mmCIF file of C-alpha atoms in Angstrom:
data_model
loop_
_atom_site.group_PDB
_atom_site.id
_atom_site.type_symbol
_atom_site.label_atom_id
_atom_site.label_comp_id
_atom_site.label_asym_id
_atom_site.label_seq_id
_atom_site.Cartn_x
_atom_site.Cartn_y
_atom_site.Cartn_z
ATOM 1 C CA MET A 1044 4.903 -4.552 -42.617
ATOM 2 C CA MET A 1045 3.771 -7.352 -44.874
ATOM 3 C CA ASN A 1046 3.082 -10.718 -43.305
ATOM 4 C CA ASP A 1047 0.286 -13.317 -42.744
ATOM 5 C CA LEU A 1048 -0.104 -12.372 -39.020
ATOM 6 C CA LYS A 1049 -3.039 -10.733 -37.375
ATOM 7 C CA ARG A 1050 -2.275 -7.474 -35.558
ATOM 8 C CA ILE A 1051 -4.104 -6.225 -32.459
ATOM 9 C CA SER A 1052 -3.539 -2.870 -30.722
ATOM 10 C CA CYS A 1053 -2.057 -3.334 -27.298
ATOM 11 C CA ILE A 1054 -0.474 -1.311 -24.407
ATOM 12 C CA LEU A 1055 1.775 -2.974 -21.850
ATOM 13 C CA TYR A 1056 1.718 -1.414 -18.354
ATOM 14 C CA ARG A 1057 3.481 -2.056 -15.069
ATOM 15 C CA SER A 1058 0.428 -1.561 -12.946
ATOM 16 C CA GLY A 1059 0.804 -1.665 -9.157
ATOM 17 C CA THR A 1060 2.944 -4.672 -8.468
ATOM 18 C CA SER A 1061 1.748 -6.552 -11.620
ATOM 19 C CA LYS A 1062 2.375 -6.239 -15.364
ATOM 20 C CA GLY A 1063 -0.126 -6.851 -18.054
ATOM 21 C CA ALA A 1064 -1.462 -6.266 -21.536
ATOM 22 C CA TYR A 1065 -4.343 -3.873 -22.101
ATOM 23 C CA PHE A 1066 -6.825 -4.211 -24.909
ATOM 24 C CA LEU A 1067 -9.856 -2.411 -26.226
ATOM 25 C CA ASP A 1068 -12.973 -4.718 -25.925
ATOM 26 C CA ASN A 1069 -13.817 -3.994 -29.627
ATOM 27 C CA ASP A 1070 -10.455 -5.217 -30.861
ATOM 28 C CA LEU A 1071 -11.073 -8.776 -29.456
ATOM 29 C CA PRO A 1072 -13.538 -11.487 -30.576
ATOM 30 C CA LYS A 1073 -17.003 -11.388 -28.970
ATOM 31 C CA ASP A 1074 -17.233 -15.101 -28.576
ATOM 32 C CA LYS A 1075 -15.856 -16.039 -25.210
ATOM 33 C CA GLU A 1076 -14.042 -19.252 -26.224
ATOM 34 C CA GLU A 1077 -12.479 -17.565 -29.294
ATOM 35 C CA ARG A 1078 -11.449 -14.551 -27.201
ATOM 36 C CA HIS A 1079 -9.794 -16.686 -24.463
ATOM 37 C CA ASN A 1080 -7.940 -18.745 -27.050
ATOM 38 C CA LEU A 1081 -6.619 -15.609 -28.646
ATOM 39 C CA ILE A 1082 -5.444 -14.263 -25.269
ATOM 40 C CA LEU A 1083 -3.628 -17.506 -24.526
ATOM 41 C CA LYS A 1084 -1.983 -17.293 -27.927
ATOM 42 C CA ILE A 1085 -0.946 -13.681 -27.384
ATOM 43 C CA MET A 1086 0.541 -14.480 -23.944
ATOM 44 C CA GLY A 1087 2.279 -17.658 -25.141
ATOM 45 C CA SER A 1088 0.311 -20.087 -22.969
ATOM 46 C CA PRO A 1089 0.473 -22.959 -22.183
ATOM 47 C CA ASP A 1090 4.295 -22.904 -21.817
ATOM 48 C CA ILE A 1091 6.185 -22.186 -18.647
ATOM 49 C CA ARG A 1092 8.582 -20.015 -20.646
ATOM 50 C CA GLN A 1093 5.838 -18.334 -22.697
ATOM 51 C CA ILE A 1094 8.518 -18.110 -25.349
ATOM 52 C CA ASP A 1095 6.013 -17.593 -28.207
ATOM 53 C CA GLY A 1096 4.131 -14.787 -26.575
ATOM 54 C CA ILE A 1097 4.394 -11.671 -24.540
ATOM 55 C CA GLY A 1098 3.662 -13.170 -21.158
ATOM 56 C CA GLY A 1099 6.076 -12.684 -18.319
ATOM 57 C CA ALA A 1100 6.383 -16.404 -17.325
ATOM 58 C CA THR A 1101 4.939 -15.596 -13.850
ATOM 59 C CA THR A 1102 1.369 -15.130 -12.771
ATOM 60 C CA VAL A 1103 1.864 -11.519 -11.640
ATOM 61 C CA THR A 1104 3.444 -10.524 -14.982
ATOM 62 C CA THR A 1105 0.999 -12.436 -17.218
ATOM 63 C CA LYS A 1106 -2.241 -10.552 -16.895
ATOM 64 C CA VAL A 1107 -4.836 -9.047 -19.273
ATOM 65 C CA ALA A 1108 -7.174 -6.053 -18.987
ATOM 66 C CA ILE A 1109 -10.003 -5.439 -21.439
ATOM 67 C CA ILE A 1110 -11.475 -2.010 -21.485
ATOM 68 C CA SER A 1111 -14.557 -0.363 -22.964
ATOM 69 C CA VAL A 1112 -16.477 2.801 -22.652
ATOM 70 C CA SER A 1113 -19.325 2.347 -20.196
ATOM 71 C CA LYS A 1114 -23.016 2.960 -20.735
ATOM 72 C CA ARG A 1115 -23.732 2.972 -17.082
ATOM 73 C CA GLU A 1116 -24.713 6.218 -15.475
ATOM 74 C CA GLY A 1117 -21.795 7.970 -13.713
ATOM 75 C CA ILE A 1118 -19.254 5.410 -15.026
ATOM 76 C CA ASP A 1119 -16.573 6.182 -17.625
ATOM 77 C CA LEU A 1120 -14.973 2.827 -18.283
ATOM 78 C CA GLU A 1121 -15.693 -0.888 -17.885
ATOM 79 C CA TYR A 1122 -12.802 -3.127 -16.856
ATOM 80 C CA LYS A 1123 -12.721 -6.893 -17.378
ATOM 81 C CA PHE A 1124 -9.801 -8.830 -15.987
ATOM 82 C CA ILE A 1125 -8.426 -12.086 -17.430
ATOM 83 C CA GLN A 1126 -5.793 -14.305 -15.683
ATOM 84 C CA PRO A 1127 -4.192 -16.561 -18.220
ATOM 85 C CA SER A 1128 -2.556 -19.642 -16.866
ATOM 86 C CA ILE A 1129 1.120 -20.114 -17.700
ATOM 87 C CA ASP A 1130 1.233 -23.891 -18.069
ATOM 88 C CA GLU A 1131 -2.421 -24.710 -18.860
ATOM 89 C CA ALA A 1132 -4.787 -23.621 -21.584
ATOM 90 C CA ILE A 1133 -6.974 -21.719 -19.150
ATOM 91 C CA ALA A 1134 -7.983 -18.083 -19.240
ATOM 92 C CA ASP A 1135 -9.782 -17.358 -15.986
ATOM 93 C CA ASP A 1136 -12.255 -14.418 -16.029
ATOM 94 C CA LYS A 1137 -13.743 -14.949 -12.583
ATOM 95 C CA PRO A 1138 -11.211 -13.100 -10.344
ATOM 96 C CA THR A 1139 -10.381 -9.407 -10.415
ATOM 97 C CA CYS A 1140 -6.970 -7.777 -10.048
ATOM 98 C CA GLY A 1141 -6.725 -4.414 -8.218
ATOM 99 C CA ASN A 1142 -3.144 -3.987 -9.280
ATOM 100 C CA ILE A 1143 -3.986 -4.260 -12.995
ATOM 101 C CA LEU A 1144 -6.920 -1.960 -12.321
ATOM 102 C CA THR A 1145 -4.521 0.799 -11.404
ATOM 103 C CA ALA A 1146 -3.621 1.586 -15.049
ATOM 104 C CA VAL A 1147 -7.160 1.430 -16.393
ATOM 105 C CA GLY A 1148 -7.845 5.160 -16.189
ATOM 106 C CA ALA A 1149 -4.486 6.033 -17.681
ATOM 107 C CA PHE A 1150 -5.165 3.601 -20.497
ATOM 108 C CA GLY A 1151 -8.579 5.233 -21.108
ATOM 109 C CA ILE A 1152 -6.950 8.685 -21.326
ATOM 110 C CA GLU A 1153 -4.179 7.373 -23.708
ATOM 111 C CA ARG A 1154 -6.784 5.843 -25.988
ATOM 112 C CA GLY A 1155 -9.095 8.878 -25.969
ATOM 113 C CA LEU A 1156 -11.896 7.066 -24.167
ATOM 114 C CA VAL A 1157 -12.281 9.644 -21.447
ATOM 115 C CA SER A 1158 -11.792 13.443 -21.477
ATOM 116 C CA VAL A 1159 -8.670 14.676 -19.701
ATOM 117 C CA GLU A 1160 -8.592 17.664 -17.350
ATOM 118 C CA ASP A 1161 -5.698 19.959 -16.525
ATOM 119 C CA GLY A 1162 -4.164 19.087 -13.183
ATOM 120 C CA GLU A 1163 -6.099 15.979 -12.150
ATOM 121 C CA THR A 1164 -8.493 13.735 -14.035
ATOM 122 C CA ILE A 1165 -11.189 11.649 -12.264
ATOM 123 C CA VAL A 1166 -12.078 8.450 -13.914
ATOM 124 C CA ASN A 1167 -14.970 6.239 -12.688
ATOM 125 C CA VAL A 1168 -14.449 2.495 -13.470
ATOM 126 C CA TYR A 1169 -16.847 -0.370 -13.253
ATOM 127 C CA ASP A 1170 -15.256 -3.783 -12.509
ATOM 128 C CA VAL A 1171 -17.205 -6.237 -14.615
ATOM 129 C CA ASN A 1172 -15.776 -9.257 -12.687
ATOM 130 C CA THR A 1173 -17.029 -8.114 -9.207
ATOM 131 C CA GLY A 1174 -19.548 -5.319 -9.674
ATOM 132 C CA ALA A 1175 -17.346 -2.889 -7.687
ATOM 133 C CA THR A 1176 -17.124 0.753 -8.715
ATOM 134 C CA ILE A 1177 -13.817 2.568 -8.414
ATOM 135 C CA THR A 1178 -12.994 6.245 -8.604
ATOM 136 C CA GLN A 1179 -9.447 6.957 -9.793
ATOM 137 C CA VAL A 1180 -7.647 10.227 -9.444
ATOM 138 C CA ILE A 1181 -4.878 10.576 -12.069
ATOM 139 C CA GLN A 1182 -2.277 13.287 -12.269
ATOM 140 C CA THR A 1183 -2.673 15.112 -15.575
ATOM 141 C CA PRO A 1184 -0.801 18.379 -15.630
ATOM 142 C CA ASN A 1185 -1.172 20.219 -18.955
ATOM 143 C CA ARG A 1186 -3.805 17.527 -19.885
ATOM 144 C CA THR A 1187 -1.060 14.858 -20.118
ATOM 145 C CA VAL A 1188 -0.833 11.674 -18.065
ATOM 146 C CA GLN A 1189 2.070 12.063 -15.562
ATOM 147 C CA TYR A 1190 3.837 8.806 -14.919
ATOM 148 C CA HIS A 1191 6.959 10.224 -13.250
ATOM 149 C CA GLY A 1192 6.649 11.121 -9.582
ATOM 150 C CA ASP A 1193 7.887 10.588 -6.094
ATOM 151 C CA PHE A 1194 5.432 8.097 -4.713
ATOM 152 C CA GLU A 1195 6.818 4.668 -3.709
ATOM 153 C CA ILE A 1196 4.966 1.388 -3.319
ATOM 154 C CA ALA A 1197 6.278 -1.837 -1.805
ATOM 155 C CA GLY A 1198 7.305 -4.354 -4.414
ATOM 156 C CA VAL A 1199 8.276 -1.826 -7.147
ATOM 157 C CA PRO A 1200 11.758 -0.238 -7.402
ATOM 158 C CA GLY A 1201 11.883 3.540 -7.710
ATOM 159 C CA THR A 1202 9.086 6.033 -7.541
ATOM 160 C CA ALA A 1203 6.205 7.161 -9.841
ATOM 161 C CA SER A 1204 3.164 9.387 -9.908
ATOM 162 C CA PRO A 1205 0.458 8.414 -7.383
ATOM 163 C CA ILE A 1206 -2.932 7.062 -8.551
ATOM 164 C CA LYS A 1207 -5.532 7.349 -5.801
ATOM 165 C CA MET A 1208 -8.306 4.764 -5.900
ATOM 166 C CA PHE A 1209 -11.555 4.668 -3.951
ATOM 167 C CA PHE A 1210 -13.691 1.482 -4.025
ATOM 168 C CA LYS A 1211 -17.321 0.936 -3.434
ATOM 169 C CA ASN A 1212 -19.660 -2.120 -3.667
ATOM 170 C CA ILE A 1213 -16.722 -4.479 -2.771
ATOM 171 C CA SER A 1214 -18.561 -6.798 -0.430
ATOM 172 C CA GLY A 1215 -19.788 -10.198 -1.648
ATOM 173 C CA GLY A 1216 -19.008 -9.516 -5.363
ATOM 174 C CA LYS A 1217 -18.541 -13.198 -6.259
ATOM 175 C CA THR A 1218 -20.522 -15.055 -3.460
ATOM 176 C CA GLY A 1219 -23.117 -12.507 -2.393
ATOM 177 C CA ASP A 1220 -21.885 -12.164 1.188
ATOM 178 C CA TYR A 1221 -18.752 -10.871 2.896
ATOM 179 C CA LEU A 1222 -18.894 -14.036 5.051
ATOM 180 C CA PRO A 1223 -19.635 -16.521 2.256
ATOM 181 C CA THR A 1224 -19.755 -19.708 4.453
ATOM 182 C CA GLY A 1225 -21.996 -17.874 7.006
ATOM 183 C CA ASN A 1226 -19.306 -18.335 9.643
ATOM 184 C CA THR A 1227 -16.413 -16.231 10.946
ATOM 185 C CA TYR A 1228 -14.304 -19.319 10.708
ATOM 186 C CA ASP A 1229 -14.583 -23.009 9.557
ATOM 187 C CA ILE A 1230 -12.439 -26.105 9.807
ATOM 188 C CA PHE A 1231 -10.965 -27.478 6.500
ATOM 189 C CA ASP A 1232 -8.777 -30.502 6.558
ATOM 190 C CA GLY A 1233 -8.214 -29.991 10.211
ATOM 191 C CA ILE A 1234 -7.186 -26.289 9.745
ATOM 192 C CA LYS A 1235 -9.066 -23.381 11.192
ATOM 193 C CA ALA A 1236 -9.763 -20.877 8.352
ATOM 194 C CA THR A 1237 -11.662 -17.656 7.748
ATOM 195 C CA CYS A 1238 -13.287 -17.087 4.332
ATOM 196 C CA LEU A 1239 -14.062 -13.629 3.238
ATOM 197 C CA ASP A 1240 -15.378 -12.089 0.045
ATOM 198 C CA ILE A 1241 -14.449 -8.385 0.180
ATOM 199 C CA SER A 1242 -13.191 -7.361 -3.221
ATOM 200 C CA MET A 1243 -11.732 -10.827 -3.690
ATOM 201 C CA PRO A 1244 -12.822 -14.257 -2.161
ATOM 202 C CA VAL A 1245 -9.838 -15.282 0.109
ATOM 203 C CA VAL A 1246 -9.279 -18.194 2.472
ATOM 204 C CA PHE A 1247 -7.115 -17.190 5.441
ATOM 205 C CA VAL A 1248 -5.214 -19.458 7.782
ATOM 206 C CA LYS A 1249 -2.648 -18.991 10.467
ATOM 207 C CA ALA A 1250 0.941 -19.685 9.698
ATOM 208 C CA LYS A 1251 1.549 -21.686 12.800
ATOM 209 C CA ASP A 1252 -1.356 -24.002 11.874
ATOM 210 C CA MET A 1253 0.439 -24.785 8.534
ATOM 211 C CA GLY A 1254 3.733 -25.499 10.212
ATOM 212 C CA LEU A 1255 5.172 -22.122 9.139
ATOM 213 C CA THR A 1256 6.605 -19.005 10.824
ATOM 214 C CA GLY A 1257 4.825 -16.687 8.384
ATOM 215 C CA TYR A 1258 8.117 -14.870 7.585
ATOM 216 C CA GLU A 1259 9.338 -17.213 4.851
ATOM 217 C CA THR A 1260 10.283 -15.730 1.515
ATOM 218 C CA PRO A 1261 8.180 -16.387 -1.575
ATOM 219 C CA ASN A 1262 11.039 -18.568 -2.930
ATOM 220 C CA GLU A 1263 11.159 -20.586 0.246
ATOM 221 C CA LEU A 1264 7.381 -21.159 0.137
ATOM 222 C CA ASP A 1265 7.384 -22.054 -3.590
ATOM 223 C CA ALA A 1266 9.933 -24.842 -2.851
ATOM 224 C CA LYS A 1267 7.488 -26.513 -0.369
ATOM 225 C CA LYS A 1268 5.563 -29.027 -2.592
ATOM 226 C CA GLU A 1269 3.675 -30.446 0.388
ATOM 227 C CA LEU A 1270 2.502 -26.964 1.358
ATOM 228 C CA PHE A 1271 0.813 -26.398 -1.979
ATOM 229 C CA GLU A 1272 -0.817 -29.879 -1.749
ATOM 230 C CA LYS A 1273 -2.264 -28.876 1.636
ATOM 231 C CA ILE A 1274 -3.357 -25.483 0.241
ATOM 232 C CA GLU A 1275 -5.202 -27.116 -2.590
ATOM 233 C CA LEU A 1276 -6.997 -29.454 -0.219
ATOM 234 C CA ILE A 1277 -8.169 -26.534 1.916
ATOM 235 C CA ARG A 1278 -9.020 -24.356 -1.141
ATOM 236 C CA GLU A 1279 -11.189 -27.088 -2.609
ATOM 237 C CA GLN A 1280 -13.224 -27.578 0.582
ATOM 238 C CA ALA A 1281 -13.513 -23.863 1.202
ATOM 239 C CA SER A 1282 -14.502 -23.101 -2.364
ATOM 240 C CA GLN A 1283 -17.367 -25.547 -2.116
ATOM 241 C CA LYS A 1284 -18.638 -24.118 1.115
ATOM 242 C CA MET A 1285 -18.282 -20.620 -0.169
ATOM 243 C CA GLY A 1286 -20.631 -21.470 -3.031
ATOM 244 C CA LEU A 1287 -17.958 -21.107 -5.688
ATOM 245 C CA GLY A 1288 -18.001 -24.747 -6.831
ATOM 246 C CA SER A 1289 -14.815 -26.603 -7.390
ATOM 247 C CA ALA A 1290 -11.482 -24.706 -7.145
ATOM 248 C CA LYS A 1291 -9.869 -26.963 -9.662
ATOM 249 C CA GLY A 1292 -8.763 -24.899 -12.665
ATOM 250 C CA ASN A 1293 -9.772 -21.714 -10.983
ATOM 251 C CA VAL A 1294 -7.618 -19.065 -9.233
ATOM 252 C CA ILE A 1295 -10.398 -18.131 -6.721
ATOM 253 C CA PRO A 1296 -10.727 -18.436 -3.902
ATOM 254 C CA LYS A 1297 -7.245 -17.032 -3.266
ATOM 255 C CA PHE A 1298 -5.259 -18.210 -0.301
ATOM 256 C CA ALA A 1299 -3.351 -16.326 2.416
ATOM 257 C CA ILE A 1300 -1.257 -17.293 5.434
ATOM 258 C CA ILE A 1301 -1.280 -14.723 8.203
ATOM 259 C CA SER A 1302 0.803 -14.118 11.364
ATOM 260 C CA GLU A 1303 1.685 -11.394 13.824
ATOM 261 C CA ALA A 1304 3.522 -8.336 12.482
ATOM 262 C CA LYS A 1305 7.031 -7.751 13.615
ATOM 263 C CA ASN A 1306 8.004 -4.484 11.831
ATOM 264 C CA ASN A 1307 5.526 -2.008 13.395
ATOM 265 C CA GLY A 1308 2.740 -3.169 11.158
ATOM 266 C CA ASP A 1309 -0.724 -4.521 12.146
ATOM 267 C CA ILE A 1310 -0.569 -7.929 10.552
ATOM 268 C CA ASN A 1311 1.862 -10.021 8.410
ATOM 269 C CA ILE A 1312 0.828 -11.949 5.312
ATOM 270 C CA ARG A 1313 1.987 -14.412 2.686
ATOM 271 C CA TYR A 1314 -0.456 -14.374 -0.238
ATOM 272 C CA PHE A 1315 -0.776 -17.048 -2.931
ATOM 273 C CA THR A 1316 -1.831 -16.648 -6.554
ATOM 274 C CA PRO A 1317 -2.701 -19.526 -5.633
ATOM 275 C CA THR A 1318 -0.135 -21.665 -7.480
ATOM 276 C CA THR A 1319 2.823 -19.587 -6.271
ATOM 277 C CA ALA A 1320 3.557 -17.205 -3.421
ATOM 278 C CA HIS A 1321 2.963 -13.511 -4.356
ATOM 279 C CA PRO A 1322 5.916 -11.193 -4.024
ATOM 280 C CA ALA A 1323 3.748 -8.642 -2.215
ATOM 281 C CA LEU A 1324 -0.051 -8.562 -1.955
ATOM 282 C CA ALA A 1325 -2.978 -8.045 -4.337
ATOM 283 C CA VAL A 1326 -4.870 -4.818 -3.844
ATOM 284 C CA SER A 1327 -8.186 -6.655 -3.720
ATOM 285 C CA ALA A 1328 -6.892 -9.069 -1.028
ATOM 286 C CA GLY A 1329 -5.611 -6.043 0.939
ATOM 287 C CA PHE A 1330 -9.229 -4.959 1.503
ATOM 288 C CA CYS A 1331 -10.127 -8.407 2.677
ATOM 289 C CA VAL A 1332 -7.225 -8.308 5.218
ATOM 290 C CA ALA A 1333 -8.002 -4.711 6.383
ATOM 291 C CA ALA A 1334 -11.789 -5.198 6.770
ATOM 292 C CA GLY A 1335 -11.426 -8.701 8.293
ATOM 293 C CA SER A 1336 -9.277 -7.206 11.036
ATOM 294 C CA PHE A 1337 -12.472 -5.498 12.335
ATOM 295 C CA ILE A 1338 -14.763 -8.605 12.194
ATOM 296 C CA LYS A 1339 -14.844 -10.313 15.599
ATOM 297 C CA GLY A 1340 -14.549 -14.086 15.467
ATOM 298 C CA THR A 1341 -12.297 -14.175 12.416
ATOM 299 C CA ILE A 1342 -8.690 -15.342 12.682
ATOM 300 C CA LEU A 1343 -7.618 -11.953 11.301
ATOM 301 C CA HIS A 1344 -9.267 -10.257 14.322
ATOM 302 C CA GLU A 1345 -7.533 -12.774 16.592
ATOM 303 C CA ILE A 1346 -4.173 -11.544 15.336
ATOM 304 C CA ASN A 1347 -4.993 -7.823 14.725
ATOM 305 C CA SER A 1348 -7.828 -6.927 17.059
ATOM 306 C CA LYS A 1349 -9.200 -3.776 15.628
ATOM 307 C CA GLU A 1350 -12.165 -2.100 17.389
ATOM 308 C CA PHE A 1351 -14.995 -1.396 14.965
ATOM 309 C CA GLU A 1352 -15.807 2.315 14.590
ATOM 310 C CA LEU A 1353 -17.576 4.252 11.894
ATOM 311 C CA GLY A 1354 -15.318 6.164 9.582
ATOM 312 C CA GLU A 1355 -11.863 5.694 7.877
ATOM 313 C CA HIS A 1356 -9.093 3.397 9.149
ATOM 314 C CA ILE A 1357 -5.610 2.500 7.894
ATOM 315 C CA VAL A 1358 -4.336 -1.065 8.320
ATOM 316 C CA LYS A 1359 -0.562 -1.659 7.853
ATOM 317 C CA ILE A 1360 0.014 -4.978 6.217
ATOM 318 C CA GLU A 1361 3.515 -6.483 6.212
ATOM 319 C CA THR A 1362 4.398 -8.397 3.018
ATOM 320 C CA PRO A 1363 7.627 -9.887 1.647
ATOM 321 C CA SER A 1364 8.228 -6.671 -0.240
ATOM 322 C CA GLY A 1365 7.533 -4.283 2.621
ATOM 323 C CA THR A 1366 4.550 -2.683 4.343
ATOM 324 C CA ILE A 1367 1.425 -1.654 2.473
ATOM 325 C CA ASP A 1368 -1.077 0.833 3.971
ATOM 326 C CA VAL A 1369 -4.577 -0.204 3.087
ATOM 327 C CA GLY A 1370 -7.545 2.104 3.868
ATOM 328 C CA VAL A 1371 -11.088 0.971 4.686
ATOM 329 C CA ASN A 1372 -14.174 3.123 5.429
ATOM 330 C CA PHE A 1373 -17.233 2.008 7.415
ATOM 331 C CA PRO A 1374 -20.027 4.436 6.434
ATOM 332 C CA THR A 1375 -22.626 2.463 8.350
ATOM 333 C CA THR A 1376 -22.559 -0.161 11.122
ATOM 334 C CA ASP A 1377 -23.058 -2.874 8.580
ATOM 335 C CA ILE A 1378 -19.757 -4.445 7.392
ATOM 336 C CA LYS A 1379 -21.297 -5.159 3.924
ATOM 337 C CA ASP A 1380 -21.177 -1.420 3.214
ATOM 338 C CA VAL A 1381 -17.361 -1.271 3.658
ATOM 339 C CA GLU A 1382 -15.361 0.868 1.195
ATOM 340 C CA GLY A 1383 -11.710 0.683 0.235
ATOM 341 C CA LYS A 1384 -9.019 3.198 -0.428
ATOM 342 C CA THR A 1385 -5.388 2.790 -1.646
ATOM 343 C CA THR A 1386 -2.804 4.571 -3.629
ATOM 344 C CA ARG A 1387 -0.811 2.775 -6.340
ATOM 345 C CA THR A 1388 1.373 3.708 -9.323
ATOM 346 C CA ALA A 1389 1.661 2.575 -12.934
ATOM 347 C CA ARG A 1390 4.050 3.060 -15.834
ATOM 348 C CA LEU A 1391 3.391 2.789 -19.531
ATOM 349 C CA LEU A 1392 5.976 0.306 -20.960
ATOM 350 C CA MET A 1393 4.978 -0.137 -24.597
ATOM 351 C CA ALA A 1394 2.231 0.916 -26.932
ATOM 352 C CA GLY A 1395 1.794 -0.644 -30.329
ATOM 353 C CA GLU A 1396 0.485 -3.861 -31.890
ATOM 354 C CA VAL A 1397 0.825 -7.513 -30.912
ATOM 355 C CA PHE A 1398 0.922 -10.099 -33.736
ATOM 356 C CA VAL A 1399 -0.577 -13.567 -33.685
#
């Protein structure tokens, strides 16, 4: 091919319930501003259609992972997540994404960054955005990444090969404390809220306090302009008290509306990106929900009163796309030592070069 465009190696993955572009760190500019501008150009932002890029025109299908070989002891890969805005010239590198994380190990194998074993390959990942460490178990029969399988996750049609993930160091990654305000609940704009930082800073409120049932569809929620105005008021106040500064132009803290489960789950949730309602639930936020259910005084514990005990627990979280099982482990009596466990799937969609 002969043209005046710059070409950059890229792999597209459906990863968990998200979709994103995966790049090698060395293939992108080192300067942060230059790198972010390039990512926005690649994705086609700012433009709600993203017609001039490879973005999916929704937050959950417009994501970027940047991968490198790690120099840390016991770690194979370093993962940096970028959330490009769709309609603004913003590339946010503060949050993480557990769904996009799912395909990181597979990407590393495909790119020859880690050695592959016959049967199963274990890949240890460091999340640059949060400081968490994640162990992934990837199916690799005959030393080949297996994408086909019979494991199903809510929010994705069909089945695929399971990728098991075990999370450590997930407490206080952005704020320094799993209770970043120092309280189990606060009042923001007249609404009782619990703020947690376990894998992701999230502000939780009860559906009934927002004038909702909690069982609305994402489309129904997205149509409520006044709701998002209220969410932003609460997010801004919560963000300041969590020590994150202003929420304006940032996707963290995330926002979630919770209510009682009605389909044999433990708790029901509507999660926000935060500019739209998520079709399911972010992996990182799932750990917040699960661990928060064991913390007395939080509004999550009011709805889903789990008794704290050492060891592993499964919390069933109902989402618009179905029920998600999220595992948490308490190795000590201190909540800050909580660990997470989940199983997701990923599929390689395209490998090649993107042009800008």
